[in-house]
CSV table of N, CA and C in Angstrom, one decimal:
chain,number,residue,atom,x,y,z
A,151,MET,N,143.0,-141.2,20.4
A,151,MET,CA,143.5,-141.7,19.2
A,151,MET,C,143.4,-143.2,19.0
A,152,PHE,N,143.8,-143.8,20.0
A,152,PHE,CA,143.8,-145.3,20.0
A,152,PHE,C,142.7,-145.9,20.8
A,153,GLU,N,141.5,-145.3,21.0
A,153,GLU,CA,140.5,-145.7,21.8
A,153,GLU,C,139.9,-147.1,21.4
A,154,SER,N,139.9,-147.3,20.2
A,154,SER,CA,139.3,-148.4,19.5
A,154,SER,C,140.2,-149.8,19.5
A,155,VAL,N,141.3,-149.5,20.1
A,155,VAL,CA,142.3,-150.7,19.8
A,155,VAL,C,142.2,-151.3,21.3
A,156,GLY,N,141.8,-152.7,21.2
A,156,GLY,CA,141.6,-153.5,22.5
A,156,GLY,C,142.8,-154.3,22.9
A,157,TRP,N,142.8,-155.0,24.0
A,157,TRP,CA,143.8,-155.8,24.5
A,157,TRP,C,144.0,-156.9,23.3
A,158,GLY,N,143.0,-157.5,22.6
A,158,GLY,CA,143.0,-158.6,21.8
A,158,GLY,C,144.1,-158.2,20.6
A,159,GLU,N,143.8,-156.9,20.0
A,159,GLU,CA,144.7,-156.4,18.9
A,159,GLU,C,146.1,-156.0,19.2
A,160,ILE,N,146.2,-155.6,20.5
A,160,ILE,CA,147.7,-155.4,21.2
A,160,ILE,C,148.4,-156.7,21.0
A,161,LEU,N,147.7,-157.7,21.4
A,161,LEU,CA,148.4,-159.0,21.8
A,161,LEU,C,148.6,-159.5,20.2
A,162,ILE,N,147.7,-159.5,19.4
A,162,ILE,CA,148.1,-160.0,18.0
A,162,ILE,C,149.3,-159.0,17.4
A,163,ILE,N,149.5,-157.8,17.7
A,163,ILE,CA,150.5,-157.0,17.1
A,163,ILE,C,151.8,-157.5,17.8
A,164,VAL,N,151.8,-157.8,19.2
A,164,VAL,CA,153.0,-158.2,19.9
A,164,VAL,C,153.4,-159.6,19.2
A,165,VAL,N,152.6,-160.4,19.1
A,165,VAL,CA,152.9,-161.7,18.5
A,165,VAL,C,153.4,-161.8,17.1
A,166,ALA,N,152.7,-160.9,16.2
A,166,ALA,CA,153.4,-160.8,15.0
A,166,ALA,C,154.7,-160.2,15.0
A,167,GLY,N,155.0,-159.2,15.8
A,167,GLY,CA,156.3,-158.5,16.2
A,167,GLY,C,157.4,-159.5,16.5
A,168,LEU,N,156.8,-160.4,17.4
A,168,LEU,CA,157.7,-161.4,17.8
A,168,LEU,C,158.1,-162.3,16.7
A,169,PHE,N,157.3,-162.8,15.8
A,169,PHE,CA,157.7,-163.5,14.5
A,169,PHE,C,158.4,-163.2,13.7
A,170,ILE,N,157.9,-161.5,13.4
A,170,ILE,CA,158.6,-160.8,12.2
A,170,ILE,C,160.1,-160.5,12.8
A,171,LEU,N,160.2,-159.9,13.9
A,171,LEU,CA,161.6,-159.2,14.4
A,171,LEU,C,162.3,-160.0,14.9
A,172,GLY,N,161.6,-161.2,15.7
A,172,GLY,CA,162.6,-162.4,16.6
A,172,GLY,C,162.6,-161.7,18.0
A,173,PRO,N,162.9,-162.5,18.9
A,173,PRO,CA,163.1,-162.0,20.3
A,173,PRO,C,164.2,-161.3,20.7
A,174,GLU,N,165.3,-161.3,19.7
A,174,GLU,CA,166.5,-160.4,20.1
A,174,GLU,C,166.2,-159.0,19.9
A,175,ARG,N,165.4,-158.7,18.7
A,175,ARG,CA,165.3,-157.4,18.1
A,175,ARG,C,163.9,-156.7,18.5
A,176,LEU,N,163.1,-157.6,19.1
A,176,LEU,CA,161.6,-157.0,19.5
A,176,LEU,C,161.9,-155.9,20.9
A,177,PRO,N,162.6,-156.0,21.7
A,177,PRO,CA,162.8,-155.1,22.9
A,177,PRO,C,163.2,-153.8,22.2
A,178,GLU,N,164.2,-153.8,21.2
A,178,GLU,CA,164.8,-152.6,20.6
A,178,GLU,C,163.7,-151.7,19.9
A,179,ALA,N,163.0,-152.8,19.2
A,179,ALA,CA,161.8,-152.0,18.2
A,179,ALA,C,160.5,-151.4,19.3
A,180,ALA,N,160.3,-152.0,20.4
A,180,ALA,CA,159.3,-151.5,21.3
A,180,ALA,C,159.9,-150.0,21.8
A,181,SER,N,161.1,-150.1,22.2
A,181,SER,CA,161.7,-149.0,22.7
A,181,SER,C,161.8,-147.9,21.7
A,182,TRP,N,162.1,-148.0,20.6
A,182,TRP,CA,162.1,-147.1,19.6
A,182,TRP,C,160.6,-146.4,19.2
A,183,VAL,N,159.3,-147.4,19.4
A,183,VAL,CA,158.1,-147.0,19.1
A,183,VAL,C,157.8,-146.0,20.4
A,184,ALA,N,158.2,-146.4,21.6
A,184,ALA,CA,157.9,-145.6,22.7
A,184,ALA,C,158.5,-144.3,22.8
A,185,LYS,N,159.9,-144.2,22.2
A,185,LYS,CA,160.6,-142.8,22.0
A,185,LYS,C,160.0,-142.1,20.8
A,186,SER,N,159.4,-142.8,19.8
A,186,SER,CA,158.7,-141.9,18.8
A,186,SER,C,157.3,-141.2,19.3
A,187,VAL,N,156.6,-142.2,19.9
A,187,VAL,CA,155.4,-141.6,20.5
A,187,VAL,C,155.6,-140.4,21.5
A,188,ARG,N,156.6,-140.7,22.1
A,188,ARG,CA,157.0,-139.5,23.1
A,188,ARG,C,157.4,-138.3,22.3
A,189,LYS,N,158.1,-138.2,21.5
A,189,LYS,CA,158.6,-137.2,20.5
A,189,LYS,C,157.2,-136.4,20.0
A,190,VAL,N,156.5,-137.4,19.4
A,190,VAL,CA,155.2,-136.8,18.6
A,190,VAL,C,154.6,-136.2,19.8
A,191,ARG,N,154.2,-136.6,20.9
A,191,ARG,CA,153.4,-135.9,22.2
A,191,ARG,C,154.2,-134.6,22.4
A,192,ASP,N,155.5,-134.5,22.4
A,192,ASP,CA,156.1,-133.4,22.9
A,192,ASP,C,156.0,-132.3,21.7
A,193,PHE,N,156.1,-132.8,20.2
A,193,PHE,CA,155.9,-131.8,19.3
A,193,PHE,C,154.4,-131.2,19.3
A,194,ALA,N,153.5,-132.1,19.6
A,194,ALA,CA,152.1,-131.7,19.7
A,194,ALA,C,151.9,-130.6,20.9
A,195,THR,N,152.4,-131.0,22.1
A,195,THR,CA,152.5,-130.1,23.2
A,195,THR,C,153.1,-128.7,22.7
A,196,GLY,N,154.3,-128.7,22.1
A,196,GLY,CA,155.0,-127.5,21.9
A,196,GLY,C,154.1,-126.5,20.9
A,197,ALA,N,153.7,-127.2,19.8
A,197,ALA,CA,152.8,-126.5,18.7
A,197,ALA,C,151.6,-125.9,19.6
A,198,LYS,N,150.9,-126.6,20.4
A,198,LYS,CA,149.8,-126.0,21.2
A,198,LYS,C,150.1,-125.0,21.9
A,199,THR,N,151.3,-125.0,22.8
A,199,THR,CA,151.8,-123.9,23.4
A,199,THR,C,152.2,-122.7,22.6
A,200,GLN,N,152.6,-122.9,21.6
A,200,GLN,CA,153.4,-121.8,20.7
A,200,GLN,C,152.1,-121.2,20.1
A,201,LEU,N,151.0,-122.0,19.6
A,201,LEU,CA,149.9,-121.4,19.2
A,201,LEU,C,149.0,-120.6,20.0
A,202,ARG,N,149.1,-120.9,21.5
A,202,ARG,CA,148.4,-120.3,22.5
A,202,ARG,C,148.9,-119.0,22.7
A,203,GLU,N,150.4,-119.0,22.6
A,203,GLU,CA,151.1,-117.9,22.9
A,203,GLU,C,150.9,-116.8,21.7
A,204,GLU,N,150.9,-117.3,20.4
A,204,GLU,CA,150.8,-116.2,19.5
A,204,GLU,C,149.3,-115.8,19.3
A,205,MET,N,148.3,-116.6,19.6
A,205,MET,CA,147.0,-116.2,19.4
A,205,MET,C,146.4,-115.3,20.4
A,206,GLY,N,146.9,-115.6,21.8
A,206,GLY,CA,146.5,-115.1,22.8
A,206,GLY,C,145.0,-115.6,23.2
A,207,PRO,N,144.2,-114.5,23.6
A,207,PRO,CA,142.5,-114.7,24.0
A,207,PRO,C,142.0,-115.4,22.8
A,208,GLU,N,142.3,-115.2,21.6
A,208,GLU,CA,141.6,-115.9,20.5
A,208,GLU,C,141.7,-117.4,20.4
A,209,PHE,N,142.6,-117.8,21.2
A,209,PHE,CA,142.8,-119.3,21.2
A,209,PHE,C,141.7,-120.1,22.0
A,210,ASP,N,141.1,-119.4,22.9
A,210,ASP,CA,140.1,-119.9,23.7
A,210,ASP,C,138.9,-119.7,23.0
A,211,GLN,N,138.6,-118.6,22.3
A,211,GLN,CA,137.5,-118.6,21.4
A,211,GLN,C,137.5,-119.6,20.2
A,212,LEU,N,138.6,-120.0,19.9
A,212,LEU,CA,138.5,-121.0,18.8
A,212,LEU,C,138.5,-122.5,19.4
A,213,ARG,N,138.9,-122.4,20.5
A,213,ARG,CA,138.9,-123.8,21.2
A,213,ARG,C,137.4,-124.1,21.8
A,214,LYS,N,136.6,-123.1,22.0
A,214,LYS,CA,135.2,-123.3,22.4
A,214,LYS,C,134.4,-124.4,21.8
A,215,PRO,N,134.3,-123.8,20.3
A,215,PRO,CA,133.5,-124.9,19.3
A,215,PRO,C,133.9,-125.9,19.4
A,216,LEU,N,135.3,-126.3,19.4
A,216,LEU,CA,135.8,-127.7,19.3
A,216,LEU,C,135.6,-128.7,20.6
A,217,GLU,N,135.2,-127.8,21.8
A,217,GLU,CA,134.9,-128.5,23.1
A,217,GLU,C,133.4,-128.9,22.8
A,218,ASP,N,132.5,-127.9,22.2
A,218,ASP,CA,131.2,-128.2,21.9
A,218,ASP,C,131.1,-129.5,21.0
A,219,LEU,N,131.9,-129.6,20.0
A,219,LEU,CA,131.8,-130.7,19.0
A,219,LEU,C,132.3,-132.0,20.0
A,220,ARG,N,133.2,-132.0,20.8
A,220,ARG,CA,133.5,-133.1,21.6
A,220,ARG,C,132.3,-133.5,22.6
A,221,GLY,N,131.7,-132.7,23.0
A,221,GLY,CA,130.5,-132.9,23.9
A,221,GLY,C,129.4,-133.6,23.2
A,222,LEU,N,129.5,-133.6,21.6
A,222,LEU,CA,128.6,-134.3,20.8
A,222,LEU,C,128.8,-135.9,20.8
A,223,ARG,N,130.0,-136.1,21.2
A,223,ARG,CA,130.4,-137.4,21.2
A,223,ARG,C,129.6,-138.4,22.2
A,224,ASN,N,129.3,-137.7,23.4
A,224,ASN,CA,128.4,-138.4,24.4
A,224,ASN,C,127.0,-138.0,24.2
A,225,PHE,N,126.5,-137.8,23.0
A,225,PHE,CA,125.1,-137.4,22.7
A,225,PHE,C,124.1,-138.4,23.1
A,226,ASP,N,123.2,-138.1,24.0
A,226,ASP,CA,122.2,-138.9,24.5
A,226,ASP,C,120.7,-138.1,24.3
A,227,PRO,N,120.1,-138.6,23.4
A,227,PRO,CA,118.8,-137.8,22.8
A,227,PRO,C,118.1,-137.7,24.0
A,228,LYS,N,117.7,-138.6,25.1
A,228,LYS,CA,116.7,-138.4,26.2
A,228,LYS,C,117.3,-137.1,27.0
A,229,ARG,N,118.6,-137.1,27.3
A,229,ARG,CA,119.2,-136.0,28.2
A,229,ARG,C,119.0,-134.6,27.4
A,230,VAL,N,119.3,-134.5,26.3
A,230,VAL,CA,119.0,-133.3,25.3
A,230,VAL,C,117.8,-132.9,25.5
A,231,VAL,N,116.8,-133.7,25.2
A,231,VAL,CA,115.3,-133.3,25.2
A,231,VAL,C,114.9,-132.8,26.3
A,232,THR,N,115.3,-133.5,27.5
A,232,THR,CA,115.0,-133.1,28.8
A,232,THR,C,115.7,-131.8,29.2
A,233,GLN,N,116.8,-131.5,28.8
A,233,GLN,CA,117.5,-130.4,29.2
A,233,GLN,C,116.8,-129.3,28.4
A,234,HIS,N,116.5,-129.3,27.2
A,234,HIS,CA,116.0,-128.3,26.5
A,234,HIS,C,114.7,-127.9,26.6
A,235,LEU,N,113.9,-129.0,26.8
A,235,LEU,CA,112.5,-128.8,27.0
A,235,LEU,C,111.9,-128.4,28.1
A,236,PHE,N,112.7,-129.1,29.2
A,236,PHE,CA,112.3,-128.9,30.8
A,236,PHE,C,113.3,-128.2,31.5
A,237,ASP,N,114.3,-127.5,31.1
A,237,ASP,CA,115.3,-126.8,31.7
A,237,ASP,C,115.9,-127.7,32.7
A,238,GLY,N,116.2,-129.0,32.2
A,238,GLY,CA,117.1,-130.0,32.8
A,238,GLY,C,116.4,-130.6,34.2
A,239,ASP,N,115.2,-130.6,34.4
A,239,ASP,CA,114.4,-131.1,35.4
A,239,ASP,C,114.3,-132.6,35.1
A,240,THR,N,114.8,-133.4,36.0
A,240,THR,CA,114.8,-134.7,35.7
A,240,THR,C,113.3,-135.4,35.9
A,241,ASP,N,112.5,-134.6,36.7
A,241,ASP,CA,111.1,-135.1,36.8
A,241,ASP,C,110.1,-134.0,36.6
A,242,PRO,N,110.0,-133.7,35.2
A,242,PRO,CA,109.3,-132.7,34.7
A,242,PRO,C,107.8,-132.7,35.1
A,243,LEU,N,107.1,-133.8,35.0
A,243,LEU,CA,105.9,-133.9,35.4
A,243,LEU,C,105.5,-134.1,36.8
A,244,GLY,N,106.5,-134.3,37.7
A,244,GLY,CA,106.3,-134.4,39.1
A,244,GLY,C,105.9,-135.7,39.4
A,245,LEU,N,106.2,-136.8,38.8
A,245,LEU,CA,105.8,-138.1,39.1
A,245,LEU,C,106.4,-138.7,40.5
A,246,ASN,N,107.7,-138.3,40.7
A,246,ASN,CA,108.1,-138.9,41.8
A,246,ASN,C,107.8,-138.2,43.0
A,247,SER,N,107.1,-137.2,42.9
A,247,SER,CA,106.5,-136.5,44.3
A,247,SER,C,104.9,-136.6,44.2
A,248,VAL,N,104.3,-137.4,43.7
A,248,VAL,CA,102.9,-137.5,43.6
A,248,VAL,C,102.5,-137.9,45.1
A,249,ASN,N,101.3,-137.1,45.5
A,249,ASN,CA,100.9,-137.3,46.9
A,249,ASN,C,99.7,-138.3,46.6
A,250,GLY,N,99.6,-139.1,47.6
A,250,GLY,CA,98.5,-140.3,47.6
A,250,GLY,C,97.2,-139.7,47.9
A,251,THR,N,96.1,-140.2,47.4
A,251,THR,CA,95.0,-139.8,47.7
A,251,THR,C,94.0,-140.5,48.7
A,252,ASN,N,94.5,-141.8,49.1
A,252,ASN,CA,93.7,-142.5,50.1
A,252,ASN,C,94.4,-142.7,51.6
A,253,GLY,N,94.8,-141.3,51.9
A,253,GLY,CA,95.2,-141.1,53.2
A,253,GLY,C,96.6,-141.6,53.5
A,254,SER,N,97.6,-141.7,52.5
A,254,SER,CA,98.9,-142.1,52.7
A,254,SER,C,99.8,-140.9,53.0
A,255,ASN,N,100.9,-141.2,53.5
A,255,ASN,CA,101.7,-140.0,53.9
A,255,ASN,C,102.5,-139.2,52.8
A,256,GLY,N,102.0,-139.4,51.6
A,256,GLY,CA,102.9,-138.5,50.5
A,256,GLY,C,103.8,-139.3,49.9
A,257,ALA,N,104.3,-140.4,50.4
A,257,ALA,CA,105.3,-141.2,50.0
A,257,ALA,C,104.9,-142.1,48.8
A,258,SER,N,105.4,-142.2,47.7
A,258,SER,CA,105.1,-143.0,46.6
A,258,SER,C,106.2,-144.0,46.4
A,259,LYS,N,105.7,-145.1,45.7
A,259,LYS,CA,106.7,-146.1,45.3
A,259,LYS,C,107.0,-145.7,44.0
A,260,PRO,N,108.1,-146.3,43.5
A,260,PRO,CA,108.7,-145.8,41.9
A,260,PRO,C,107.8,-146.3,40.9
A,261,ASN,N,106.7,-146.9,41.1
A,261,ASN,CA,105.8,-147.4,40.0
A,261,ASN,C,104.6,-146.3,39.9
A,262,GLY,N,104.7,-145.5,41.1
A,262,GLY,CA,103.5,-144.2,41.1
A,262,GLY,C,102.5,-144.6,42.0
A,263,HIS,N,102.4,-146.0,42.5
A,263,HIS,CA,101.1,-146.1,43.5
A,263,HIS,C,101.7,-145.8,44.9
A,264,PRO,N,100.7,-145.3,45.7
A,264,PRO,CA,101.2,-144.8,46.9
A,264,PRO,C,101.6,-145.7,47.9
A,265,ALA,N,102.4,-145.6,48.8
A,265,ALA,CA,103.0,-146.4,49.7
A,265,ALA,C,102.1,-146.9,50.6
A,266,PRO,N,102.0,-147.9,51.5
A,266,PRO,CA,101.0,-148.3,52.5
A,266,PRO,C,101.2,-147.0,53.4
A,267,ALA,N,99.7,-146.9,54.1
A,267,ALA,CA,99.3,-145.7,55.0
A,267,ALA,C,100.2,-145.9,56.3
A,268,SER,N,100.3,-147.1,57.0
A,268,SER,CA,101.0,-147.0,58.2
A,268,SER,C,102.1,-148.2,58.1
A,269,GLN,N,103.2,-147.7,58.5
A,269,GLN,CA,104.4,-148.5,58.6
A,269,GLN,C,104.7,-148.7,60.0
A,270,PRO,N,104.9,-150.0,60.5
A,270,PRO,CA,105.2,-150.3,61.9
A,270,PRO,C,106.6,-149.6,62.3
A,271,GLU,N,106.6,-149.0,63.3
A,271,GLU,CA,107.8,-148.4,63.7
A,271,GLU,C,108.9,-149.5,64.2
A,272,PRO,N,110.0,-149.4,63.8
A,272,PRO,CA,111.1,-150.4,64.2
A,272,PRO,C,111.4,-150.4,65.8
A,273,LEU,N,111.7,-151.6,66.3
A,273,LEU,CA,111.8,-151.9,67.7
A,273,LEU,C,113.1,-151.1,68.2
A,274,LYS,N,113.0,-150.5,69.4
A,274,LYS,CA,114.3,-149.7,69.8
A,274,LYS,C,115.0,-150.9,70.6
A,275,PRO,N,116.3,-150.7,70.9
A,275,PRO,CA,117.2,-151.8,71.5
A,275,PRO,C,116.7,-152.1,72.8
A,276,GLY,N,116.5,-153.2,72.9
A,276,GLY,CA,116.2,-153.7,74.3
A,276,GLY,C,114.7,-153.9,74.5
A,277,GLU,N,114.0,-153.4,73.4
A,277,GLU,CA,112.6,-153.6,73.2
A,277,GLU,C,112.0,-155.0,72.7
A,278,ARG,N,110.9,-155.4,73.4
A,278,ARG,CA,110.4,-156.7,72.9
A,278,ARG,C,108.9,-156.3,72.1
A,279,PRO,N,108.6,-157.3,71.1
A,279,PRO,CA,107.6,-156.8,70.3
A,279,PRO,C,106.4,-157.1,71.1
A,280,PRO,N,105.2,-156.7,70.9
A,280,PRO,CA,103.9,-156.8,71.8
A,280,PRO,C,103.5,-158.1,71.5
A,281,VAL,N,102.9,-158.6,72.7
A,281,VAL,CA,102.3,-160.0,72.7
A,281,VAL,C,100.9,-159.8,72.2
A,282,ASP,N,100.5,-160.7,71.3
A,282,ASP,CA,99.2,-160.8,71.0
A,282,ASP,C,98.2,-162.0,71.9
A,283,PRO,N,97.4,-161.4,72.6
A,283,PRO,CA,96.4,-162.0,73.6
A,283,PRO,C,95.8,-163.4,72.9
A,284,ASP,N,95.5,-163.0,71.5
A,284,ASP,CA,94.7,-164.2,70.8
A,284,ASP,C,95.4,-165.1,70.2
A,285,ALA,N,96.8,-164.8,70.3
A,285,ALA,CA,97.7,-166.0,69.6
A,285,ALA,C,97.7,-167.3,70.4
A,286,THR,N,97.6,-167.2,71.7
A,286,THR,CA,97.7,-168.4,72.8
A,286,THR,C,96.5,-169.6,72.5
């Protein structure tokens, strides 16, 4: 209901209330607003409960389209197209698992190029790197 109200707007309302009501009446007004909001929530919860009791299983059937509409708030065209055209497969063309053609081990980088063919193995604990006799 108040998702679009930010901290800046709340600060402006508090400052305006401080000037309009004064410091002695502001806590009383804030308490009244909090009680009123609680009452409205209780009324809404009671109405929902009463409606659910009276309608029975039809209440869930009525609620399903409303939940579908709520899902449209987070509408992402890319996700929807992927879901409907490719059955939710995030890699429909298989680009993430392309096998290299020049003797690589099948791993590929994110840009689609194959990874280098031989990776040096890491040294084990206590092991020294090999000495190159030509380096002296």
